[in-house]
Amino acid sequence: MSAALCVTRLDAEALHATVAQRIGSEYRHLTTVVADDRDTNGGFRLDHVFYRPGQPGLELLRVHLSGNRPEIPSLVPLLPAVHWDEREAHDLFGVVPLGHPDPRRLVLPDNWPNELYPLRKDVPWDIQPPKSKGQDWSPLVAEGEGVVRIPVGPVHAGIIESGHFAFSTMGESVLHLDLRLFWKHRGIEKTLEGLHWSDAGTTVERTCACCSASHQAALAEAIEQLVEWEIPPRGAYLRTILLECERLYNHINDIAAIPAGASYAVASMEGTVLKERMLRLQGELFGHRYLFGTIRPGGVCRDLTTADIDRLRQELQQIRPLVERLGQRLLRHPGFMDRAQGTGVLSPSTARDLGAVGPSARASSVGWDLRKDRPTLAYHDLAPEVVTESAGDVLSRLRVRLREAVVSFALLDHLLVRLPHGPITTHAPEGAEEAHGIGVGCNESPRGANVHYLELRQGRIWRYRIRSASFANWPLLAEAVPGNLIGDFPLINKSFELCYACCDR
Amino acid sequence: MTRPARLLRRSLQVRHVDAGSCNGCESEIAALLNPVYDAQRYGIDIVASPRHADVLTVSGPVTRQMREALQTTAAAVGEPRTVVSVGDCAAGRCPFAGSYAAGSGVDGVLPSDLHIPGCPPSPSAILEALRGLMR
């Protein structure tokens, strides 16, 4: 076990008091992981991972759950942010959260049989059970005279990912929204099991194209932490450059998508051109438009030449004023402002309680950013300003992205100017091939904290869990929509701009 | 294979279904409508309903949960229809193909007429393939 992780073993009774104490001491929840340890100690392992801003180490609060039908009192009343984690653990491992306020199926398909838990070790990776009635999912709806239910999806009218929204409406107003996601659940975590860590990259990076660099960096950090592998300064800087390029093109995408939700086509089109320009630049300089195959444990896969650096700096210097002009165009448009202001409000207390991350949190005064709170890579040297807004509406989420884009442009220029000389990668330390233990990698993706929990046995993956920023933030959408007009849903949805693929895995 | 060329020489209406992609294919298909690629100048458009479509594009390995939704959407497209699988996942070439949830591509779920390879295929490649259906 690496020095970066501190494991605190608890029994189930002590867990609640300890979590309450950690929350009271400003610790923040990162991820919750269940693993099947029945072969070694006759039960399951539950790890709640916390960090404390300003401290590099992570704490794992660990509970051993014995037997084949483990149960544990739900932590949701104390830590609402784990409500989906507990439902997922129930679906995939059969760990029952006693007293969970919403114990419906979350991850598994509707026609999946009950009591078949695919992430248990005695269930084969490629099991294809016949269609079963399963646990029929039914939405939570409002009832009463005049209430109309509007189901939308999984196939949507636009070119967007698949998911289902169950609206309860009264007239034009949304009374309640329930989500049914995980239509795209691909079993990525189980797919990784058994692979050697050095082969995991091609799978992990395909969790989500739009957050690919962040996922690759989280995998790399988890392994580097576990085997105490120091990466060279140039590799760390280049990895930071990739993460900031990813943030920038995603923020530009979102800045373009928000006016599309308000039928402001000219501004939206202007933004899509800038996104394309970023993607082409990435394809040219990093070898892939969505940055697949760019980050691996030990460093990065491709160096930038002096000419590449000049090209990147020049291009970014040209794109920057165009993004700023687009921002001004939006903020000065009375019709757009009327749509964006006061729409889809997420209150700071809801954001904090439900564990919001990324721009969606920062637009509601919750100034959490792993780049500052737990700096790694070049963020040690160049801590970026944390941008917050307070209204928590569509406009605030747009403003956060506009301001963060400006910060990223400046950061990228600094990184490119100060790029250290030397190698971009190093060899793995002795024994890494056969490494054994747990590593946790996390970084601030364009949408917030992506957290990867990796467990190796003799160099091969035993358990992998990806808790993405979108997984953390999807439940917030359901909080921000009620009370708004149903016609504003696309606008509110785009202001969160969450990934389905990242969430569903 | 349906042969829509004579019917669809000047107009191709496309409906897209994401059957479990990483969003890379969606991002590249969406790029067809930006001013850089501007597929509409060729008479290609993405439509909101399968009932309006000539062509169904499908991305992703067709997850267990999306299988029925894909089949229902395909059945809603009027005949003659053309099914185009977009990206390597849709051809079953992805690391998770065959898992308990992922499915293993469009084949076996729907007869597909054309496959566009790539991870993801570039907007130019998708545009070229769709224009090929109009010749």
XYZ file of C-alpha atoms in Angstrom:
640
model
C 0.000 0.000 0.000
C 1.303 3.381 -0.967
C 1.960 6.119 1.591
C -0.540 8.312 -0.249
C -3.427 6.211 1.038
C -4.401 5.805 4.674
C -6.782 2.958 5.447
C -8.986 3.182 8.537
C -10.701 -0.108 9.323
C -14.076 0.208 10.972
C -16.995 -1.967 11.855
C -20.346 -1.059 10.387
C -21.547 0.488 13.668
C -18.603 2.886 13.833
C -18.847 3.967 10.203
C -21.564 6.576 10.662
C -19.851 8.313 13.569
C -16.523 8.347 11.755
C -18.017 9.710 8.532
C -19.835 12.400 10.539
C -16.547 13.339 12.182
C -14.734 13.518 8.803
C -17.453 15.655 7.244
C -17.260 17.939 10.279
C -13.489 18.269 9.732
C -13.905 19.497 6.145
C -13.148 16.154 4.522
C -14.842 15.606 1.159
C -16.136 12.399 -0.307
C -14.407 11.224 -3.482
C -15.723 7.757 -4.235
C -17.273 4.649 -2.729
C -16.119 1.236 -3.855
C -17.280 -2.294 -3.141
C -15.058 -5.251 -4.015
C -15.586 -8.990 -3.811
C -13.017 -10.388 -1.348
C -14.808 -13.651 -0.632
C -11.813 -15.647 -1.868
C -9.427 -14.146 0.695
C -11.567 -13.198 3.680
C -15.042 -14.511 3.138
C -16.838 -11.278 2.394
C -17.018 -7.959 0.630
C -15.018 -4.814 1.151
C -16.595 -1.370 1.269
C -14.245 1.603 0.905
C -15.441 5.185 1.274
C -12.644 7.412 -0.032
C -12.213 10.925 1.364
C -9.724 13.723 0.913
C -9.078 16.904 2.797
C -8.328 20.045 0.765
C -4.676 20.979 0.993
C -3.543 17.484 1.931
C -2.151 15.162 -0.736
C -3.087 11.916 1.032
C -6.438 10.149 0.763
C -8.251 8.308 3.516
C -10.118 5.056 2.925
C -12.765 4.285 5.529
C -13.038 0.523 5.191
C -15.769 -1.800 6.360
C -15.653 -5.580 5.992
C -19.014 -7.095 5.065
C -19.093 -10.789 5.758
C -21.112 -13.487 4.077
C -22.891 -13.875 0.772
C -25.798 -11.523 1.428
C -24.153 -8.466 2.952
C -26.212 -5.644 4.396
C -25.159 -2.308 5.812
C -27.130 0.677 7.089
C -27.361 3.273 4.331
C -25.074 6.266 4.701
C -27.427 8.450 2.646
C -29.080 10.303 5.565
C -25.620 11.476 6.610
C -23.923 11.743 3.229
C -26.529 12.128 0.461
C -23.759 12.171 -2.162
C -23.465 8.365 -1.932
C -27.106 7.668 -2.857
C -26.238 6.417 -6.341
C -23.060 4.671 -5.184
C -25.116 2.560 -2.782
C -27.710 1.717 -5.424
C -24.937 0.740 -7.821
C -23.283 -1.490 -5.212
C -26.647 -3.160 -4.661
C -27.097 -3.810 -8.394
C -23.586 -5.009 -9.135
C -22.574 -6.770 -5.900
C -25.784 -7.385 -3.986
C -24.705 -5.221 -1.043
C -28.012 -4.075 0.448
C -28.143 -0.494 1.793
C -30.651 -0.794 4.639
C -32.966 2.191 4.872
C -31.936 3.706 1.537
C -34.618 6.257 0.579
C -34.751 5.089 -3.058
C -33.603 1.487 -3.435
C -34.745 1.063 -7.059
C -32.466 -0.528 -9.636
C -29.996 1.979 -11.039
C -27.367 0.446 -13.316
C -28.541 -2.919 -14.634
C -30.844 -3.309 -17.641
C -34.579 -3.610 -17.003
C -34.606 -7.199 -18.287
C -31.692 -8.340 -16.095
C -32.651 -11.045 -13.585
C -32.896 -10.237 -9.912
C -30.171 -11.540 -7.620
C -27.597 -11.960 -10.369
C -24.798 -9.588 -9.452
C -22.452 -9.236 -12.434
C -19.438 -7.781 -10.640
C -19.186 -10.681 -8.242
C -16.195 -12.853 -9.033
C -18.249 -16.012 -9.523
C -20.227 -14.410 -12.370
C -18.434 -14.646 -15.742
C -17.628 -11.432 -17.605
C -19.568 -12.504 -20.688
C -22.653 -13.942 -19.016
C -25.769 -13.336 -21.129
C -28.709 -14.312 -18.939
C -32.025 -14.745 -20.767
C -34.437 -11.823 -20.588
C -36.166 -11.698 -17.274
C -38.876 -9.594 -15.764
C -36.151 -8.230 -13.503
C -36.903 -5.392 -11.184
C -39.241 -3.379 -13.351
C -38.155 0.244 -13.167
C -40.951 2.682 -12.689
C -40.483 6.416 -12.445
C -41.223 8.505 -9.396
C -44.034 10.797 -10.510
C -46.286 13.509 -9.191
C -49.959 12.638 -8.993
C -53.108 14.734 -8.908
C -55.734 16.356 -11.079
C -54.206 18.053 -14.112
C -50.787 16.434 -13.749
C -49.454 15.232 -17.082
C -46.576 12.812 -17.374
C -44.165 13.260 -20.255
C -41.684 10.448 -20.851
C -38.726 11.427 -23.032
C -36.093 9.058 -24.399
C -33.991 6.951 -24.356
C -33.742 8.015 -28.020
C -33.765 11.798 -28.230
C -34.608 14.229 -31.001
C -31.103 15.668 -31.231
C -27.767 13.972 -31.771
C -27.247 13.277 -28.117
C -26.600 10.278 -25.965
C -29.293 7.902 -24.780
C -31.127 8.352 -21.503
C -34.675 8.618 -20.219
C -36.357 11.559 -18.503
C -39.726 11.199 -16.784
C -41.372 14.605 -16.362
C -44.469 15.278 -14.295
C -45.925 18.573 -15.442
C -48.784 20.910 -14.619
C -49.476 23.117 -17.592
C -46.062 24.298 -18.784
C -44.403 23.863 -15.391
C -42.344 20.871 -14.376
C -43.416 19.530 -10.994
C -40.981 16.657 -10.820
C -38.240 15.063 -12.889
C -36.982 11.516 -12.532
C -34.019 10.120 -14.447
C -33.411 6.667 -15.860
C -29.833 6.538 -17.078
C -27.394 3.637 -17.623
C -28.806 2.730 -21.044
C -25.177 2.787 -22.132
C -23.826 0.586 -19.351
C -21.127 -1.455 -21.083
C -19.541 -3.285 -18.166
C -16.257 -1.421 -18.572
C -15.135 -2.092 -14.992
C -15.633 -5.842 -15.279
C -13.937 -5.759 -18.694
C -10.831 -4.325 -17.053
C -10.627 -7.120 -14.498
C -7.873 -9.573 -15.300
C -6.034 -7.204 -17.646
C -2.477 -6.260 -16.846
C -2.354 -2.593 -15.813
C -0.221 -1.758 -18.848
C -3.075 -2.871 -21.134
C -5.841 -0.913 -19.419
C -5.422 2.399 -21.267
C -7.309 1.608 -24.474
C -10.360 0.540 -22.476
C -10.266 3.287 -19.858
C -9.907 6.087 -22.422
C -13.049 4.863 -24.186
C -15.172 5.390 -21.088
C -15.965 8.778 -22.586
C -14.479 10.551 -25.589
C -15.088 14.018 -24.181
C -13.325 13.319 -20.867
C -10.768 10.878 -22.265
C -7.580 12.669 -21.188
C -8.943 13.030 -17.669
C -9.749 9.313 -17.458
C -6.329 8.373 -18.841
C -4.628 10.682 -16.324
C -6.621 9.180 -13.445
C -5.610 5.644 -14.458
C -1.982 6.749 -14.769
C -2.011 8.471 -11.382
C -3.552 5.443 -9.673
C -0.775 3.190 -10.964
C 2.005 5.705 -10.379
C 0.815 6.196 -6.809
C 0.614 2.456 -6.185
C 4.105 1.597 -7.449
C 5.712 4.933 -6.405
C 6.571 5.893 -9.928
C 7.799 9.422 -10.415
C 7.112 10.939 -13.814
C 9.557 13.387 -15.410
C 8.779 17.136 -15.249
C 8.242 17.432 -18.993
C 5.802 14.494 -18.889
C 3.918 16.133 -16.014
C 3.679 19.420 -17.879
C 2.540 17.783 -21.115
C -0.088 15.828 -19.195
C -1.311 19.097 -17.691
C -1.410 20.649 -21.172
C -3.572 17.750 -22.398
C -5.952 18.135 -19.438
C -6.280 21.884 -20.028
C -6.812 21.433 -23.795
C -9.573 18.975 -22.948
C -11.150 21.453 -20.528
C -10.942 24.207 -23.100
C -12.560 22.390 -26.012
C -15.285 21.034 -23.714
C -15.986 24.467 -22.261
C -16.159 25.872 -25.810
C -18.540 23.036 -26.714
C -20.744 23.874 -23.722
C -20.610 27.622 -24.415
C -21.876 26.760 -27.918
C -24.504 24.289 -26.672
C -26.163 26.640 -24.159
C -27.345 29.203 -26.773
C -28.530 26.249 -28.916
C -30.856 25.439 -26.002
C -32.168 29.004 -26.251
C -32.560 28.910 -30.059
C -29.756 31.424 -30.571
C -28.289 29.696 -33.594
C -25.743 32.295 -34.702
C -23.878 32.222 -31.399
C -24.095 28.457 -31.225
C -22.657 28.032 -34.718
C -19.849 30.445 -33.919
C -18.956 28.230 -30.962
C -19.088 24.976 -32.924
C -16.533 26.368 -35.382
C -14.167 27.129 -32.503
C -14.653 23.646 -31.083
C -13.794 22.154 -34.479
C -10.688 24.295 -34.582
C -9.597 22.900 -31.196
C -10.311 19.316 -32.258
C -8.261 19.723 -35.437
C -5.409 21.224 -33.461
C -5.501 18.274 -31.078
C -5.596 15.802 -33.944
C -2.617 17.479 -35.555
C -0.428 17.912 -32.466
C -1.473 15.050 -30.169
C -2.470 12.474 -32.784
C -6.160 12.148 -31.930
C -9.028 14.638 -32.004
C -10.352 13.326 -28.676
C -6.903 12.701 -27.207
C -7.149 8.901 -27.175
C -3.775 7.260 -26.643
C -2.043 10.350 -25.268
C -1.465 9.575 -21.566
C -0.061 6.373 -20.132
C 1.489 5.482 -16.758
C 4.977 6.967 -16.525
C 4.328 10.078 -18.591
C 2.747 10.900 -21.936
C 2.884 9.197 -25.327
C 3.937 12.019 -27.589
C 6.276 14.978 -27.298
C 5.750 18.443 -28.715
C 8.495 19.870 -30.905
C 9.462 23.545 -30.707
C 7.480 24.099 -33.894
C 4.456 22.325 -32.346
C 4.663 24.547 -29.275
C 4.762 27.682 -31.414
C 1.852 26.424 -33.484
C -0.225 25.607 -30.382
C 0.516 28.955 -28.730
C -0.281 30.911 -31.884
C -3.491 29.067 -32.532
C -4.639 29.458 -28.914
C -3.816 33.156 -29.064
C -6.079 33.420 -32.092
C -8.923 31.366 -30.617
C -8.933 33.163 -27.260
C -10.353 36.529 -28.455
C -12.962 34.677 -30.512
C -14.191 32.819 -27.416
C -14.244 36.085 -25.468
C -16.178 37.771 -28.280
C -18.673 34.905 -28.285
C -19.092 35.370 -24.527
C -19.733 39.075 -24.975
C -22.226 38.341 -27.740
C -24.185 36.094 -25.380
C -24.023 38.306 -22.314
C -25.177 41.353 -24.294
C -28.113 39.636 -25.982
C -31.299 40.614 -24.122
C -33.296 37.661 -25.463
C -30.662 35.136 -24.488
C -30.143 36.750 -21.086
C -33.870 36.604 -20.437
C -33.816 32.871 -21.044
C -30.632 32.187 -19.041
C -31.086 34.372 -15.992
C -32.923 32.795 -13.072
C -33.496 29.559 -15.028
C -32.628 26.152 -13.586
C -31.422 27.362 -10.200
C -29.372 24.959 -8.087
C -29.049 26.242 -4.537
C -25.648 26.202 -2.810
C -26.963 23.971 -0.024
C -28.331 21.373 -2.461
C -25.102 21.487 -4.467
C -23.035 20.979 -1.315
C -25.255 18.273 0.215
C -25.473 16.208 -2.948
C -21.745 16.461 -3.605
C -21.873 18.554 -6.777
C -18.565 18.910 -8.592
C -17.059 20.994 -11.372
C -18.565 24.071 -13.014
C -22.047 23.042 -11.845
C -20.877 23.274 -8.217
C -18.820 26.403 -8.713
C -21.784 28.209 -10.314
C -23.625 27.634 -7.018
C -20.865 29.112 -4.798
C -19.289 25.735 -4.030
C -15.660 26.511 -4.864
C -14.342 22.958 -5.126
C -11.627 22.326 -7.673
C -9.143 19.462 -7.387
C -6.566 21.517 -9.271
C -6.331 23.712 -6.176
C -7.594 21.424 -3.424
C -5.334 18.487 -4.253
C -2.809 19.698 -6.818
C -0.847 17.159 -8.861
C 1.263 17.456 -12.048
C 2.069 21.075 -12.994
C -0.809 22.395 -10.882
C 1.711 22.447 -8.003
C 3.615 25.210 -9.786
C 0.707 26.981 -11.469
C -2.376 26.808 -9.303
C -5.190 28.232 -11.394
C -7.700 30.680 -9.982
C -10.894 28.951 -8.829
C -13.828 30.660 -10.508
C -17.165 30.818 -8.698
C -20.551 32.410 -9.301
C -23.393 32.590 -6.827
C -26.774 32.559 -8.594
C -26.667 28.850 -9.525
C -28.705 29.430 -12.698
C -28.027 28.711 -16.381
C -26.290 32.072 -16.691
C -23.955 31.330 -13.771
C -22.964 27.991 -15.254
C -22.235 29.752 -18.547
C -20.255 32.504 -16.823
C -18.161 29.993 -14.898
C -17.193 28.290 -18.153
C -16.458 31.558 -19.920
C -14.199 32.686 -17.082
C -12.584 29.257 -16.733
C -11.852 29.211 -20.451
C -9.931 32.475 -20.037
C -8.026 30.967 -17.094
C -7.207 27.857 -19.165
C -5.920 29.933 -22.081
C -3.560 31.758 -19.716
C -2.557 28.540 -17.991
C -1.809 26.812 -21.293
C 0.367 29.694 -22.407
C 2.317 29.539 -19.142
C 2.719 25.766 -19.426
C 3.920 25.974 -23.015
C 6.406 28.748 -22.264
C 7.778 27.001 -19.176
C 7.725 23.469 -20.561
C 10.771 21.798 -18.954
C 13.322 19.962 -21.085
C 13.998 16.271 -20.748
C 12.239 12.960 -21.268
C 8.446 12.668 -21.488
C 8.219 9.291 -19.812
C 10.201 6.998 -17.526
C 10.456 3.267 -17.071
C 8.365 1.627 -14.405
C 10.166 1.043 -11.108
C 11.335 -2.438 -10.193
C 8.497 -4.769 -9.263
C 5.796 -2.676 -10.930
C 5.013 -5.493 -13.357
C 3.819 -7.659 -10.471
C 2.437 -4.827 -8.334
C -0.121 -5.576 -5.667
C -2.399 -3.137 -3.868
C -4.680 -0.149 -4.290
C -4.200 3.200 -5.997
C -6.654 6.076 -6.371
C -6.240 8.636 -9.132
C -8.360 11.754 -9.397
C -8.313 15.000 -11.290
C -10.517 17.912 -12.236
C -12.036 17.064 -15.617
C -14.034 19.658 -17.597
C -17.116 18.488 -15.657
C -15.478 18.067 -12.251
C -13.752 15.326 -10.288
C -13.132 12.044 -12.086
C -12.006 9.412 -9.584
C -10.501 6.041 -10.478
C -9.992 3.329 -7.874
C -7.626 0.592 -8.980
C -6.748 -2.628 -7.247
C -4.027 -4.888 -8.588
C -3.095 -8.424 -7.751
C 0.222 -9.553 -9.264
C 0.050 -6.698 -11.741
C -3.431 -7.597 -12.952
C -6.575 -5.621 -12.290
C -8.737 -7.133 -9.588
C -11.154 -4.242 -9.168
C -11.558 -0.971 -11.007
C -14.130 1.678 -10.297
C -14.672 4.897 -12.189
C -16.711 7.555 -10.404
C -17.087 10.333 -12.929
C -18.095 13.938 -12.473
C -21.256 13.214 -14.452
C -22.177 10.368 -12.069
C -21.914 12.882 -9.223
C -23.852 15.616 -11.009
C -26.746 13.907 -12.817
C -28.945 13.844 -9.693
C -28.505 17.634 -9.445
C -30.282 18.111 -12.750
C -33.396 16.562 -11.246
C -33.144 19.147 -8.447
C -32.645 22.146 -10.745
C -35.489 21.503 -13.217
C -38.724 21.424 -11.124
C -40.431 24.822 -11.018
C -39.187 25.702 -14.484
C -41.035 25.629 -17.805
C -40.670 22.336 -19.641
C -39.521 24.300 -22.679
C -36.490 25.393 -20.667
C -35.394 21.822 -20.005
C -33.019 21.609 -22.992
C -31.419 24.867 -21.903
C -30.998 23.736 -18.285
C -29.758 20.334 -19.397
C -27.157 21.897 -21.688
C -25.995 24.225 -18.934
C -25.012 21.123 -16.928
C -23.839 19.339 -20.127
C -23.253 16.005 -18.439
C -21.899 12.878 -20.087
C -24.038 9.770 -20.229
C -21.128 7.539 -21.251
C -18.984 8.683 -18.291
C -21.818 7.989 -15.900
C -23.047 4.696 -17.345
C -19.660 3.021 -18.064
C -29.130 -3.768 -49.029
C -31.676 -1.237 -50.030
C -30.629 0.964 -52.903
C -31.841 4.433 -52.122
C -29.647 6.270 -54.636
C -32.275 7.091 -57.254
C -34.786 8.118 -54.653
C -32.401 10.068 -52.503
C -30.179 11.818 -54.960
C -30.777 15.296 -53.611
C -32.086 14.722 -50.123
C -30.990 12.400 -47.361
C -32.748 12.592 -44.013
C -30.831 10.929 -41.210
C -31.931 9.809 -37.750
C -29.240 8.822 -35.275
C -29.387 6.337 -32.391
C -26.664 6.079 -29.772
C -26.648 2.431 -28.739
C -23.859 2.708 -26.189
C -21.088 4.807 -27.699
C -18.507 6.863 -25.804
C -20.021 10.042 -27.293
C -17.136 10.374 -29.748
C -19.302 9.302 -32.701
C -22.099 11.637 -31.576
C -19.677 14.522 -31.352
C -18.427 13.853 -34.886
C -21.927 13.383 -36.344
C -23.052 16.601 -34.656
C -20.069 18.328 -36.284
C -21.666 17.641 -39.697
C -24.117 20.431 -38.923
C -21.494 23.039 -37.994
C -20.529 25.667 -40.582
C -17.231 23.846 -41.303
C -18.838 20.672 -42.702
C -22.341 22.044 -43.312
C -23.898 18.788 -44.503
C -27.124 20.602 -45.304
C -25.543 22.120 -48.400
C -25.535 18.597 -49.872
C -29.153 17.976 -48.943
C -28.236 15.913 -45.870
C -30.020 16.709 -42.639
C -30.446 15.146 -39.230
C -34.117 14.819 -38.380
C -35.843 14.645 -35.012
C -38.020 11.591 -35.663
C -37.314 8.205 -37.230
C -40.614 8.670 -39.083
C -38.960 11.491 -41.055
C -35.795 9.553 -41.855
C -34.433 7.686 -44.869
C -31.283 6.583 -43.090
C -30.684 5.346 -39.567
C -27.177 5.791 -38.214
C -26.218 3.706 -35.192
C -23.201 4.056 -32.918
C -22.061 1.904 -29.998
C -21.967 -1.869 -29.488
C -25.765 -2.042 -28.870
C -25.949 -2.510 -25.127
C -28.402 -4.941 -23.605
C -30.522 -2.046 -22.362
C -30.535 -0.202 -25.735
C -31.260 -3.205 -27.934
C -35.037 -2.966 -27.870
C -35.056 0.835 -28.191
C -32.839 0.534 -31.274
C -35.068 -2.097 -32.860
C -38.184 -0.031 -32.162
C -36.587 3.084 -33.625
C -35.425 1.184 -36.722
C -38.911 -0.246 -37.250
C -40.305 3.287 -37.176
C -38.187 4.357 -40.151
C -40.202 4.070 -43.346
C -39.174 1.572 -46.031
C -36.970 1.586 -47.962
C -34.589 2.371 -45.175
C -30.828 2.229 -44.974
C -28.975 1.373 -41.777
C -25.475 2.766 -41.352
C -23.317 1.611 -38.450
C -20.920 4.319 -37.345
C -17.644 3.671 -35.551
C -15.704 0.602 -34.459
C -17.963 -0.214 -31.469
C -20.933 -0.610 -33.806
C -18.916 -3.256 -35.682
C -18.205 -5.060 -32.414
C -14.593 -3.885 -32.372
C -14.246 -2.424 -28.894
C -12.599 -3.793 -25.765
C -15.870 -4.303 -23.909
C -17.779 -5.988 -26.769
C -19.227 -9.253 -25.517
C -19.415 -8.255 -21.857
C -22.508 -8.957 -19.785
C -23.974 -5.577 -20.752
C -22.193 -4.195 -23.833
C -23.523 -6.218 -26.765
C -21.276 -6.969 -29.714
C -22.228 -4.617 -32.499
C -25.154 -3.829 -34.768
C -24.921 -7.113 -36.697
C -27.297 -9.628 -35.255
C -29.595 -6.875 -34.013
C -30.344 -5.108 -37.285
C -29.276 -5.771 -40.868
C -26.827 -2.970 -41.600
C -26.129 -1.739 -45.127
C -22.983 0.267 -44.622
C -20.301 0.538 -41.967
C -18.141 3.601 -41.356
C -14.968 2.517 -39.515
C -12.974 4.679 -37.124
C -12.735 5.438 -33.437
C -14.425 7.753 -33.956
C -14.639 8.219 -37.741
C -13.889 11.818 -38.667
C -16.721 14.109 -39.762
C -15.248 14.072 -43.271
C -15.386 10.277 -43.374
C -19.001 10.242 -42.167
C -19.984 12.953 -44.637
C -18.279 11.150 -47.510
C -20.045 7.882 -46.638
C -23.446 9.551 -46.432
C -22.860 11.341 -49.740
C -21.960 7.965 -51.218
C -25.533 6.845 -50.498
C -26.790 9.659 -52.718
C -24.755 8.802 -55.829
